[in-house]
Amino acid sequence: MPAIQVAIENVRDAVYPHRSFELKNVSSVAAAKKPRTNFGQYMKDHFESENTVIVGDENSFEKIQAKTGIPEQRLKDIYFNTGAPEPYEFLLIEKAVGKLPGEMMKDYVEKYPVKKGKE
């Protein structure tokens, strides 16, 4: 073990004698995240970043909610439940992610066409 690591562990244990730094055993099968709606998946695929950066993801759920003013529960319904964005919500979200009016809506509708009946 490198000396610096040993020194850090010694300092850690001296500063935090009441803390355990042992990780818990967890199943290798991760719990499934709540599935997203087509729109939620579209946002994830095209506008959200999986990378963690210090300044945060400009198109994260939280940032979209803050920029657009769409109520949190309504945005949750759009992303994760059975909701679909209203045209005005689409326009707000497009603006928040830097798209021209109608640009994202057109792309989304082409990728996820509305299916009628049992198709």
PDB file of C-alpha atoms in Angstrom:
ATOM      1  CA  MET A   1       0.000   0.000   0.000  1.00  0.00           C
ATOM      2  CA  PRO A   2       1.505   3.387  -0.948  1.00  0.00           C
ATOM      3  CA  ALA A   3       2.644   5.579   1.942  1.00  0.00           C
ATOM      4  CA  ILE A   4       0.276   8.412   1.023  1.00  0.00           C
ATOM      5  CA  GLN A   5      -2.698   6.051   1.161  1.00  0.00           C
ATOM      6  CA  VAL A   6      -1.623   4.760   4.576  1.00  0.00           C
ATOM      7  CA  ALA A   7      -1.210   8.327   5.811  1.00  0.00           C
ATOM      8  CA  ILE A   8      -4.657   9.333   4.545  1.00  0.00           C
ATOM      9  CA  GLU A   9      -6.211   6.260   6.181  1.00  0.00           C
ATOM     10  CA  ASN A  10      -4.470   7.100   9.482  1.00  0.00           C
ATOM     11  CA  VAL A  11      -5.718  10.705   9.369  1.00  0.00           C
ATOM     12  CA  ARG A  12      -9.208   9.561   8.352  1.00  0.00           C
ATOM     13  CA  ASP A  13      -9.369   7.118  11.256  1.00  0.00           C
ATOM     14  CA  ALA A  14      -8.060   9.733  13.699  1.00  0.00           C
ATOM     15  CA  VAL A  15     -10.538  12.403  12.565  1.00  0.00           C
ATOM     16  CA  TYR A  16     -13.474  10.027  12.228  1.00  0.00           C
ATOM     17  CA  PRO A  17     -12.966   7.332  14.882  1.00  0.00           C
ATOM     18  CA  HIS A  18     -16.730   6.869  15.206  1.00  0.00           C
ATOM     19  CA  ARG A  19     -17.313   6.325  11.464  1.00  0.00           C
ATOM     20  CA  SER A  20     -17.084   3.107   9.519  1.00  0.00           C
ATOM     21  CA  PHE A  21     -15.666   3.322   6.020  1.00  0.00           C
ATOM     22  CA  GLU A  22     -16.569  -0.221   5.112  1.00  0.00           C
ATOM     23  CA  LEU A  23     -18.951  -0.496   2.193  1.00  0.00           C
ATOM     24  CA  LYS A  24     -22.052  -2.572   2.561  1.00  0.00           C
ATOM     25  CA  ASN A  25     -22.540  -5.754   0.570  1.00  0.00           C
ATOM     26  CA  VAL A  26     -25.167  -5.296  -2.096  1.00  0.00           C
ATOM     27  CA  SER A  27     -26.671  -7.579  -4.634  1.00  0.00           C
ATOM     28  CA  SER A  28     -25.036  -7.441  -8.039  1.00  0.00           C
ATOM     29  CA  VAL A  29     -28.530  -7.129  -9.433  1.00  0.00           C
ATOM     30  CA  ALA A  30     -29.329  -3.447  -9.242  1.00  0.00           C
ATOM     31  CA  ALA A  31     -32.880  -2.403  -8.592  1.00  0.00           C
ATOM     32  CA  ALA A  32     -34.496  -1.229 -11.767  1.00  0.00           C
ATOM     33  CA  LYS A  33     -35.048   2.494 -12.021  1.00  0.00           C
ATOM     34  CA  LYS A  34     -38.561   3.642 -12.620  1.00  0.00           C
ATOM     35  CA  PRO A  35     -39.140   3.319 -16.344  1.00  0.00           C
ATOM     36  CA  ARG A  36     -39.459   6.495 -18.339  1.00  0.00           C
ATOM     37  CA  THR A  37     -42.142   7.472 -20.770  1.00  0.00           C
ATOM     38  CA  ASN A  38     -41.191   7.857 -24.412  1.00  0.00           C
ATOM     39  CA  PHE A  39     -40.662  11.546 -23.767  1.00  0.00           C
ATOM     40  CA  GLY A  40     -38.558  10.882 -20.667  1.00  0.00           C
ATOM     41  CA  GLN A  41     -36.411   8.437 -22.630  1.00  0.00           C
ATOM     42  CA  TYR A  42     -36.109  10.933 -25.489  1.00  0.00           C
ATOM     43  CA  MET A  43     -34.853  13.599 -23.075  1.00  0.00           C
ATOM     44  CA  LYS A  44     -32.360  11.156 -21.567  1.00  0.00           C
ATOM     45  CA  ASP A  45     -31.089  10.002 -24.959  1.00  0.00           C
ATOM     46  CA  HIS A  46     -30.754  13.442 -26.515  1.00  0.00           C
ATOM     47  CA  PHE A  47     -30.264  16.038 -23.813  1.00  0.00           C
ATOM     48  CA  GLU A  48     -29.114  14.588 -20.496  1.00  0.00           C
ATOM     49  CA  SER A  49     -25.517  13.773 -19.719  1.00  0.00           C
ATOM     50  CA  GLU A  50     -24.525  10.633 -17.845  1.00  0.00           C
ATOM     51  CA  ASN A  51     -21.240  12.304 -16.940  1.00  0.00           C
ATOM     52  CA  THR A  52     -20.913  13.886 -13.541  1.00  0.00           C
ATOM     53  CA  VAL A  53     -19.308  17.297 -13.756  1.00  0.00           C
ATOM     54  CA  ILE A  54     -18.812  19.948 -11.132  1.00  0.00           C
ATOM     55  CA  VAL A  55     -21.221  22.446 -12.684  1.00  0.00           C
ATOM     56  CA  GLY A  56     -23.909  19.834 -13.194  1.00  0.00           C
ATOM     57  CA  ASP A  57     -25.912  18.832 -16.206  1.00  0.00           C
ATOM     58  CA  GLU A  58     -27.574  21.819 -17.868  1.00  0.00           C
ATOM     59  CA  ASN A  59     -30.403  19.611 -19.136  1.00  0.00           C
ATOM     60  CA  SER A  60     -31.060  17.562 -16.017  1.00  0.00           C
ATOM     61  CA  PHE A  61     -34.616  17.102 -14.805  1.00  0.00           C
ATOM     62  CA  GLU A  62     -34.020  19.659 -12.059  1.00  0.00           C
ATOM     63  CA  LYS A  63     -32.599  22.286 -14.426  1.00  0.00           C
ATOM     64  CA  ILE A  64     -35.419  21.804 -16.947  1.00  0.00           C
ATOM     65  CA  GLN A  65     -37.936  22.171 -14.130  1.00  0.00           C
ATOM     66  CA  ALA A  66     -36.257  25.323 -12.815  1.00  0.00           C
ATOM     67  CA  LYS A  67     -35.829  26.953 -16.237  1.00  0.00           C
ATOM     68  CA  THR A  68     -39.331  26.231 -17.516  1.00  0.00           C
ATOM     69  CA  GLY A  69     -41.340  26.653 -14.343  1.00  0.00           C
ATOM     70  CA  ILE A  70     -43.274  23.478 -15.152  1.00  0.00           C
ATOM     71  CA  PRO A  71     -44.414  22.109 -11.777  1.00  0.00           C
ATOM     72  CA  GLU A  72     -42.289  19.234 -10.505  1.00  0.00           C
ATOM     73  CA  GLN A  73     -45.181  16.761 -10.345  1.00  0.00           C
ATOM     74  CA  ARG A  74     -46.247  17.628 -13.874  1.00  0.00           C
ATOM     75  CA  LEU A  75     -42.696  17.115 -15.164  1.00  0.00           C
ATOM     76  CA  LYS A  76     -42.514  13.796 -13.301  1.00  0.00           C
ATOM     77  CA  ASP A  77     -45.734  12.763 -15.020  1.00  0.00           C
ATOM     78  CA  ILE A  78     -44.242  13.693 -18.401  1.00  0.00           C
ATOM     79  CA  TYR A  79     -40.918  11.933 -17.758  1.00  0.00           C
ATOM     80  CA  PHE A  80     -41.977   8.882 -15.748  1.00  0.00           C
ATOM     81  CA  ASN A  81     -45.736   8.357 -15.715  1.00  0.00           C
ATOM     82  CA  THR A  82     -48.426   8.352 -18.360  1.00  0.00           C
ATOM     83  CA  GLY A  83     -48.248  12.069 -19.112  1.00  0.00           C
ATOM     84  CA  ALA A  84     -47.224  13.572 -22.420  1.00  0.00           C
ATOM     85  CA  PRO A  85     -46.055  17.142 -22.890  1.00  0.00           C
ATOM     86  CA  GLU A  86     -48.587  19.730 -23.965  1.00  0.00           C
ATOM     87  CA  PRO A  87     -47.454  21.873 -26.930  1.00  0.00           C
ATOM     88  CA  TYR A  88     -46.679  24.864 -24.685  1.00  0.00           C
ATOM     89  CA  GLU A  89     -44.582  22.597 -22.423  1.00  0.00           C
ATOM     90  CA  PHE A  90     -42.706  21.319 -25.468  1.00  0.00           C
ATOM     91  CA  LEU A  91     -41.989  24.912 -26.496  1.00  0.00           C
ATOM     92  CA  LEU A  92     -40.683  25.753 -23.015  1.00  0.00           C
ATOM     93  CA  ILE A  93     -38.511  22.622 -22.885  1.00  0.00           C
ATOM     94  CA  GLU A  94     -37.174  23.273 -26.391  1.00  0.00           C
ATOM     95  CA  LYS A  95     -36.161  26.757 -25.345  1.00  0.00           C
ATOM     96  CA  ALA A  96     -34.558  25.420 -22.147  1.00  0.00           C
ATOM     97  CA  VAL A  97     -32.358  22.975 -24.107  1.00  0.00           C
ATOM     98  CA  GLY A  98     -31.458  25.543 -26.764  1.00  0.00           C
ATOM     99  CA  LYS A  99     -33.600  24.277 -29.640  1.00  0.00           C
ATOM    100  CA  LEU A 100     -35.628  26.360 -32.078  1.00  0.00           C
ATOM    101  CA  PRO A 101     -39.415  26.377 -31.613  1.00  0.00           C
ATOM    102  CA  GLY A 102     -40.811  23.161 -33.075  1.00  0.00           C
ATOM    103  CA  GLU A 103     -37.390  21.594 -33.762  1.00  0.00           C
ATOM    104  CA  MET A 104     -37.416  19.135 -30.864  1.00  0.00           C
ATOM    105  CA  MET A 105     -41.149  18.497 -31.168  1.00  0.00           C
ATOM    106  CA  LYS A 106     -40.751  17.481 -34.826  1.00  0.00           C
ATOM    107  CA  ASP A 107     -37.840  15.162 -34.020  1.00  0.00           C
ATOM    108  CA  TYR A 108     -39.698  13.588 -31.091  1.00  0.00           C
ATOM    109  CA  VAL A 109     -42.904  12.982 -33.061  1.00  0.00           C
ATOM    110  CA  GLU A 110     -40.905  11.349 -35.862  1.00  0.00           C
ATOM    111  CA  LYS A 111     -39.107   9.051 -33.427  1.00  0.00           C
ATOM    112  CA  TYR A 112     -42.167   8.239 -31.295  1.00  0.00           C
ATOM    113  CA  PRO A 113     -45.251   8.429 -33.530  1.00  0.00           C
ATOM    114  CA  VAL A 114     -48.640   8.196 -31.874  1.00  0.00           C
ATOM    115  CA  LYS A 115     -50.065   4.711 -32.293  1.00  0.00           C
ATOM    116  CA  LYS A 116     -53.814   4.443 -32.609  1.00  0.00           C
ATOM    117  CA  GLY A 117     -55.694   1.362 -31.468  1.00  0.00           C
ATOM    118  CA  LYS A 118     -53.913  -1.978 -31.379  1.00  0.00           C
ATOM    119  CA  GLU A 119     -51.026  -1.541 -33.807  1.00  0.00           C
TER     120      GLU A 119
END
